[in-house]
PDB file of C-alpha atoms in Angstrom:
ATOM      1  CA  UNK A   1      40.512 171.387 121.858  1.00  0.00           C
ATOM      2  CA  UNK A   2      39.965 168.203 119.873  1.00  0.00           C
ATOM      3  CA  UNK A   3      36.536 167.575 118.390  1.00  0.00           C
ATOM      4  CA  UNK A   4      36.225 164.372 120.474  1.00  0.00           C
ATOM      5  CA  UNK A   5      36.919 166.304 123.692  1.00  0.00           C
ATOM      6  CA  UNK A   6      34.457 169.015 122.665  1.00  0.00           C
ATOM      7  CA  UNK A   7      31.725 166.431 121.980  1.00  0.00           C
ATOM      8  CA  UNK A   8      32.318 164.821 125.380  1.00  0.00           C
ATOM      9  CA  UNK A   9      32.167 168.220 127.080  1.00  0.00           C
ATOM     10  CA  UNK A  10      28.925 169.024 125.239  1.00  0.00           C
ATOM     11  CA  UNK A  11      27.540 165.682 126.380  1.00  0.00           C
ATOM     12  CA  UNK A  12      28.360 166.555 130.006  1.00  0.00           C
ATOM     13  CA  UNK A  13      27.015 170.093 129.564  1.00  0.00           C
ATOM     14  CA  UNK A  14      23.629 168.835 128.393  1.00  0.00           C
ATOM     15  CA  UNK A  15      23.483 166.391 131.319  1.00  0.00           C
ATOM     16  CA  UNK A  16      24.749 168.779 134.018  1.00  0.00           C
ATOM     17  CA  UNK A  17      22.648 171.721 132.861  1.00  0.00           C
ATOM     18  CA  UNK A  18      19.598 169.458 133.203  1.00  0.00           C
ATOM     19  CA  UNK A  19      18.566 169.984 129.603  1.00  0.00           C
ATOM     20  CA  UNK A  20      18.435 166.225 129.004  1.00  0.00           C
ATOM     21  CA  UNK A  21      19.028 163.079 131.010  1.00  0.00           C
ATOM     22  CA  UNK A  22      21.905 161.699 128.924  1.00  0.00           C
ATOM     23  CA  UNK A  23      22.693 161.785 125.211  1.00  0.00           C
ATOM     24  CA  UNK A  24      25.148 159.787 123.171  1.00  0.00           C
ATOM     25  CA  UNK A  25      27.740 161.988 121.464  1.00  0.00           C
ATOM     26  CA  UNK A  26      26.187 161.094 118.101  1.00  0.00           C
ATOM     27  CA  UNK A  27      22.809 162.504 119.247  1.00  0.00           C
ATOM     28  CA  UNK A  28      23.965 165.941 120.392  1.00  0.00           C
ATOM     29  CA  UNK A  29      21.746 168.688 118.981  1.00  0.00           C
ATOM     30  CA  UNK A  30      23.032 171.829 117.325  1.00  0.00           C
ATOM     31  CA  UNK A  31      23.291 174.722 119.770  1.00  0.00           C
ATOM     32  CA  UNK A  32      21.678 178.108 119.350  1.00  0.00           C
ATOM     33  CA  UNK A  33      23.535 181.267 120.415  1.00  0.00           C
ATOM     34  CA  UNK A  34      21.956 181.296 123.889  1.00  0.00           C
ATOM     35  CA  UNK A  35      22.943 177.671 124.527  1.00  0.00           C
ATOM     36  CA  UNK A  36      26.440 178.380 123.213  1.00  0.00           C
ATOM     37  CA  UNK A  37      26.785 181.247 125.711  1.00  0.00           C
ATOM     38  CA  UNK A  38      25.563 178.943 128.507  1.00  0.00           C
ATOM     39  CA  UNK A  39      28.042 176.274 127.382  1.00  0.00           C
ATOM     40  CA  UNK A  40      30.982 178.713 127.527  1.00  0.00           C
ATOM     41  CA  UNK A  41      29.892 179.850 130.983  1.00  0.00           C
ATOM     42  CA  UNK A  42      29.624 176.194 132.094  1.00  0.00           C
ATOM     43  CA  UNK A  43      33.136 175.507 130.711  1.00  0.00           C
ATOM     44  CA  UNK A  44      34.492 178.007 133.233  1.00  0.00           C
ATOM     45  CA  UNK A  45      33.472 175.539 135.967  1.00  0.00           C
ATOM     46  CA  UNK A  46      35.862 172.935 134.516  1.00  0.00           C
ATOM     47  CA  UNK A  47      39.653 172.678 134.611  1.00  0.00           C
ATOM     48  CA  UNK A  48      42.369 170.379 133.328  1.00  0.00           C
ATOM     49  CA  UNK A  49      43.688 167.578 135.498  1.00  0.00           C
ATOM     50  CA  UNK A  50      47.422 167.583 136.214  1.00  0.00           C
ATOM     51  CA  UNK A  51      49.602 164.575 136.992  1.00  0.00           C
ATOM     52  CA  UNK A  52      49.613 165.745 140.638  1.00  0.00           C
ATOM     53  CA  UNK A  53      45.850 165.102 140.709  1.00  0.00           C
ATOM     54  CA  UNK A  54      46.496 161.421 140.012  1.00  0.00           C
ATOM     55  CA  UNK A  55      49.366 160.732 142.422  1.00  0.00           C
ATOM     56  CA  UNK A  56      48.579 158.591 145.465  1.00  0.00           C
ATOM     57  CA  UNK A  57      44.884 159.041 144.967  1.00  0.00           C
ATOM     58  CA  UNK A  58      41.890 156.966 145.724  1.00  0.00           C
ATOM     59  CA  UNK A  59      38.570 157.915 144.203  1.00  0.00           C
ATOM     60  CA  UNK A  60      34.981 157.134 145.087  1.00  0.00           C
ATOM     61  CA  UNK A  61      32.909 156.586 141.948  1.00  0.00           C
ATOM     62  CA  UNK A  62      29.121 156.729 141.892  1.00  0.00           C
ATOM     63  CA  UNK A  63      26.829 156.314 138.941  1.00  0.00           C
ATOM     64  CA  UNK A  64      23.294 157.346 138.120  1.00  0.00           C
ATOM     65  CA  UNK A  65      22.174 153.743 138.758  1.00  0.00           C
ATOM     66  CA  UNK A  66      23.411 153.959 142.366  1.00  0.00           C
ATOM     67  CA  UNK A  67      26.527 151.766 142.230  1.00  0.00           C
ATOM     68  CA  UNK A  68      29.438 152.921 144.414  1.00  0.00           C
ATOM     69  CA  UNK A  69      33.039 151.801 143.919  1.00  0.00           C
ATOM     70  CA  UNK A  70      36.551 152.752 144.983  1.00  0.00           C
ATOM     71  CA  UNK A  71      39.208 153.394 142.321  1.00  0.00           C
ATOM     72  CA  UNK A  72      42.944 153.280 142.916  1.00  0.00           C
ATOM     73  CA  UNK A  73      45.039 154.902 140.177  1.00  0.00           C
ATOM     74  CA  UNK A  74      48.582 153.533 140.093  1.00  0.00           C
ATOM     75  CA  UNK A  75      51.581 155.514 138.717  1.00  0.00           C
ATOM     76  CA  UNK A  76      52.243 152.838 136.059  1.00  0.00           C
ATOM     77  CA  UNK A  77      48.902 153.554 134.351  1.00  0.00           C
ATOM     78  CA  UNK A  78      46.999 150.618 135.831  1.00  0.00           C
ATOM     79  CA  UNK A  79      44.035 150.857 138.153  1.00  0.00           C
ATOM     80  CA  UNK A  80      42.056 148.710 140.527  1.00  0.00           C
ATOM     81  CA  UNK A  81      38.370 149.146 141.213  1.00  0.00           C
ATOM     82  CA  UNK A  82      36.601 147.606 144.186  1.00  0.00           C
ATOM     83  CA  UNK A  83      32.934 147.541 145.039  1.00  0.00           C
ATOM     84  CA  UNK A  84      32.779 149.604 148.184  1.00  0.00           C
ATOM     85  CA  UNK A  85      31.243 147.041 150.513  1.00  0.00           C
ATOM     86  CA  UNK A  86      31.767 143.581 148.995  1.00  0.00           C
ATOM     87  CA  UNK A  87      35.292 144.382 147.736  1.00  0.00           C
ATOM     88  CA  UNK A  88      34.814 142.673 144.365  1.00  0.00           C
ATOM     89  CA  UNK A  89      37.733 143.705 142.162  1.00  0.00           C
ATOM     90  CA  UNK A  90      38.084 144.789 138.549  1.00  0.00           C
ATOM     91  CA  UNK A  91      41.254 145.918 136.791  1.00  0.00           C
ATOM     92  CA  UNK A  92      41.951 148.456 134.124  1.00  0.00           C
ATOM     93  CA  UNK A  93      44.198 151.136 132.730  1.00  0.00           C
ATOM     94  CA  UNK A  94      44.173 154.925 132.816  1.00  0.00           C
ATOM     95  CA  UNK A  95      46.050 157.762 131.151  1.00  0.00           C
ATOM     96  CA  UNK A  96      46.120 161.532 131.426  1.00  0.00           C
ATOM     97  CA  UNK A  97      45.800 163.212 128.040  1.00  0.00           C
ATOM     98  CA  UNK A  98      45.008 166.864 127.311  1.00  0.00           C
ATOM     99  CA  UNK A  99      43.890 167.438 130.911  1.00  0.00           C
ATOM    100  CA  UNK A 100      41.423 164.520 130.888  1.00  0.00           C
ATOM    101  CA  UNK A 101      41.770 161.172 132.689  1.00  0.00           C
ATOM    102  CA  UNK A 102      40.761 158.354 130.339  1.00  0.00           C
ATOM    103  CA  UNK A 103      39.816 155.023 131.925  1.00  0.00           C
ATOM    104  CA  UNK A 104      39.251 151.554 130.509  1.00  0.00           C
ATOM    105  CA  UNK A 105      38.039 148.943 132.979  1.00  0.00           C
ATOM    106  CA  UNK A 106      37.587 145.204 132.434  1.00  0.00           C
ATOM    107  CA  UNK A 107      35.243 142.970 134.411  1.00  0.00           C
ATOM    108  CA  UNK A 108      34.383 139.336 133.753  1.00  0.00           C
ATOM    109  CA  UNK A 109      31.368 140.384 131.669  1.00  0.00           C
ATOM    110  CA  UNK A 110      32.019 143.882 130.311  1.00  0.00           C
ATOM    111  CA  UNK A 111      34.461 146.557 129.181  1.00  0.00           C
ATOM    112  CA  UNK A 112      33.802 150.059 130.537  1.00  0.00           C
ATOM    113  CA  UNK A 113      35.272 153.281 129.145  1.00  0.00           C
ATOM    114  CA  UNK A 114      34.946 156.834 130.388  1.00  0.00           C
ATOM    115  CA  UNK A 115      36.810 160.135 130.418  1.00  0.00           C
ATOM    116  CA  UNK A 116      36.880 162.129 133.653  1.00  0.00           C
ATOM    117  CA  UNK A 117      36.564 165.918 133.418  1.00  0.00           C
ATOM    118  CA  UNK A 118      37.759 168.007 136.364  1.00  0.00           C
ATOM    119  CA  UNK A 119      35.555 170.380 138.304  1.00  0.00           C
ATOM    120  CA  UNK A 120      37.239 173.678 139.172  1.00  0.00           C
ATOM    121  CA  UNK A 121      35.325 174.394 142.413  1.00  0.00           C
ATOM    122  CA  UNK A 122      35.484 170.991 144.156  1.00  0.00           C
ATOM    123  CA  UNK A 123      37.210 167.630 143.883  1.00  0.00           C
ATOM    124  CA  UNK A 124      34.011 166.026 142.636  1.00  0.00           C
ATOM    125  CA  UNK A 125      34.400 165.374 138.933  1.00  0.00           C
ATOM    126  CA  UNK A 126      32.197 163.923 136.206  1.00  0.00           C
ATOM    127  CA  UNK A 127      32.193 161.493 133.313  1.00  0.00           C
ATOM    128  CA  UNK A 128      29.883 159.641 130.964  1.00  0.00           C
ATOM    129  CA  UNK A 129      30.461 155.893 130.965  1.00  0.00           C
ATOM    130  CA  UNK A 130      30.158 153.467 128.061  1.00  0.00           C
ATOM    131  CA  UNK A 131      29.696 149.736 128.641  1.00  0.00           C
ATOM    132  CA  UNK A 132      30.725 147.561 125.703  1.00  0.00           C
ATOM    133  CA  UNK A 133      30.713 150.723 123.532  1.00  0.00           C
ATOM    134  CA  UNK A 134      27.085 151.571 124.426  1.00  0.00           C
ATOM    135  CA  UNK A 135      26.046 154.609 126.458  1.00  0.00           C
ATOM    136  CA  UNK A 136      25.632 153.410 130.035  1.00  0.00           C
ATOM    137  CA  UNK A 137      25.726 155.956 132.897  1.00  0.00           C
ATOM    138  CA  UNK A 138      26.532 159.423 134.176  1.00  0.00           C
ATOM    139  CA  UNK A 139      29.319 159.281 136.791  1.00  0.00           C
ATOM    140  CA  UNK A 140      30.512 161.437 139.661  1.00  0.00           C
ATOM    141  CA  UNK A 141      34.013 160.774 140.993  1.00  0.00           C
ATOM    142  CA  UNK A 142      35.387 162.247 144.204  1.00  0.00           C
ATOM    143  CA  UNK A 143      39.089 162.327 145.018  1.00  0.00           C
ATOM    144  CA  UNK A 144      40.031 161.184 148.510  1.00  0.00           C
ATOM    145  CA  UNK A 145      43.432 160.901 150.163  1.00  0.00           C
ATOM    146  CA  UNK A 146      45.110 157.541 149.609  1.00  0.00           C
TER     147      UNK A 146
END
C-alpha cells in the first residue's frame, strides 16, 4: 500500500471511528498500539473497487454540509455531476487505481478532488474531499443502478 493511500485511509479511519471530525493528512497524529489494532480491524470493513463497480453506474453523493448530487461515471474516464434537484452540471475525470476511484471535478468557481474508498458490507462508500487543494468535506457515495 502506498504511503499516500495509507494516509488517506488513516484520515477516513479517524473520521469514521468518531475520534475527530476531520483532519488533513498532514495533521494525522501518531497511533498507539491500541489505535493501530483498531485501525487494522476497521480496514477489514473496506475493500478494493473493481472496474465492474464503475460500469454503467450512477452514484448519489452527499457531504457533511448537506449537499446532494448525482454522479455519472463514463467508461472513457469522464464524469458528469448534477445537483439532484436543480440539475446544475459540473464535469470532471475519474480513474481507478490500486482499488481506489480518484475523482477530479471542475465547476465554474472551484476544483474538487477526492478518492473514494469502498465499503465491504454495503454499496455506501466514503471519501474526503478537497476544494482548491484545501480540506473541504467528508463524503458518502452510494452506488445506484444506471
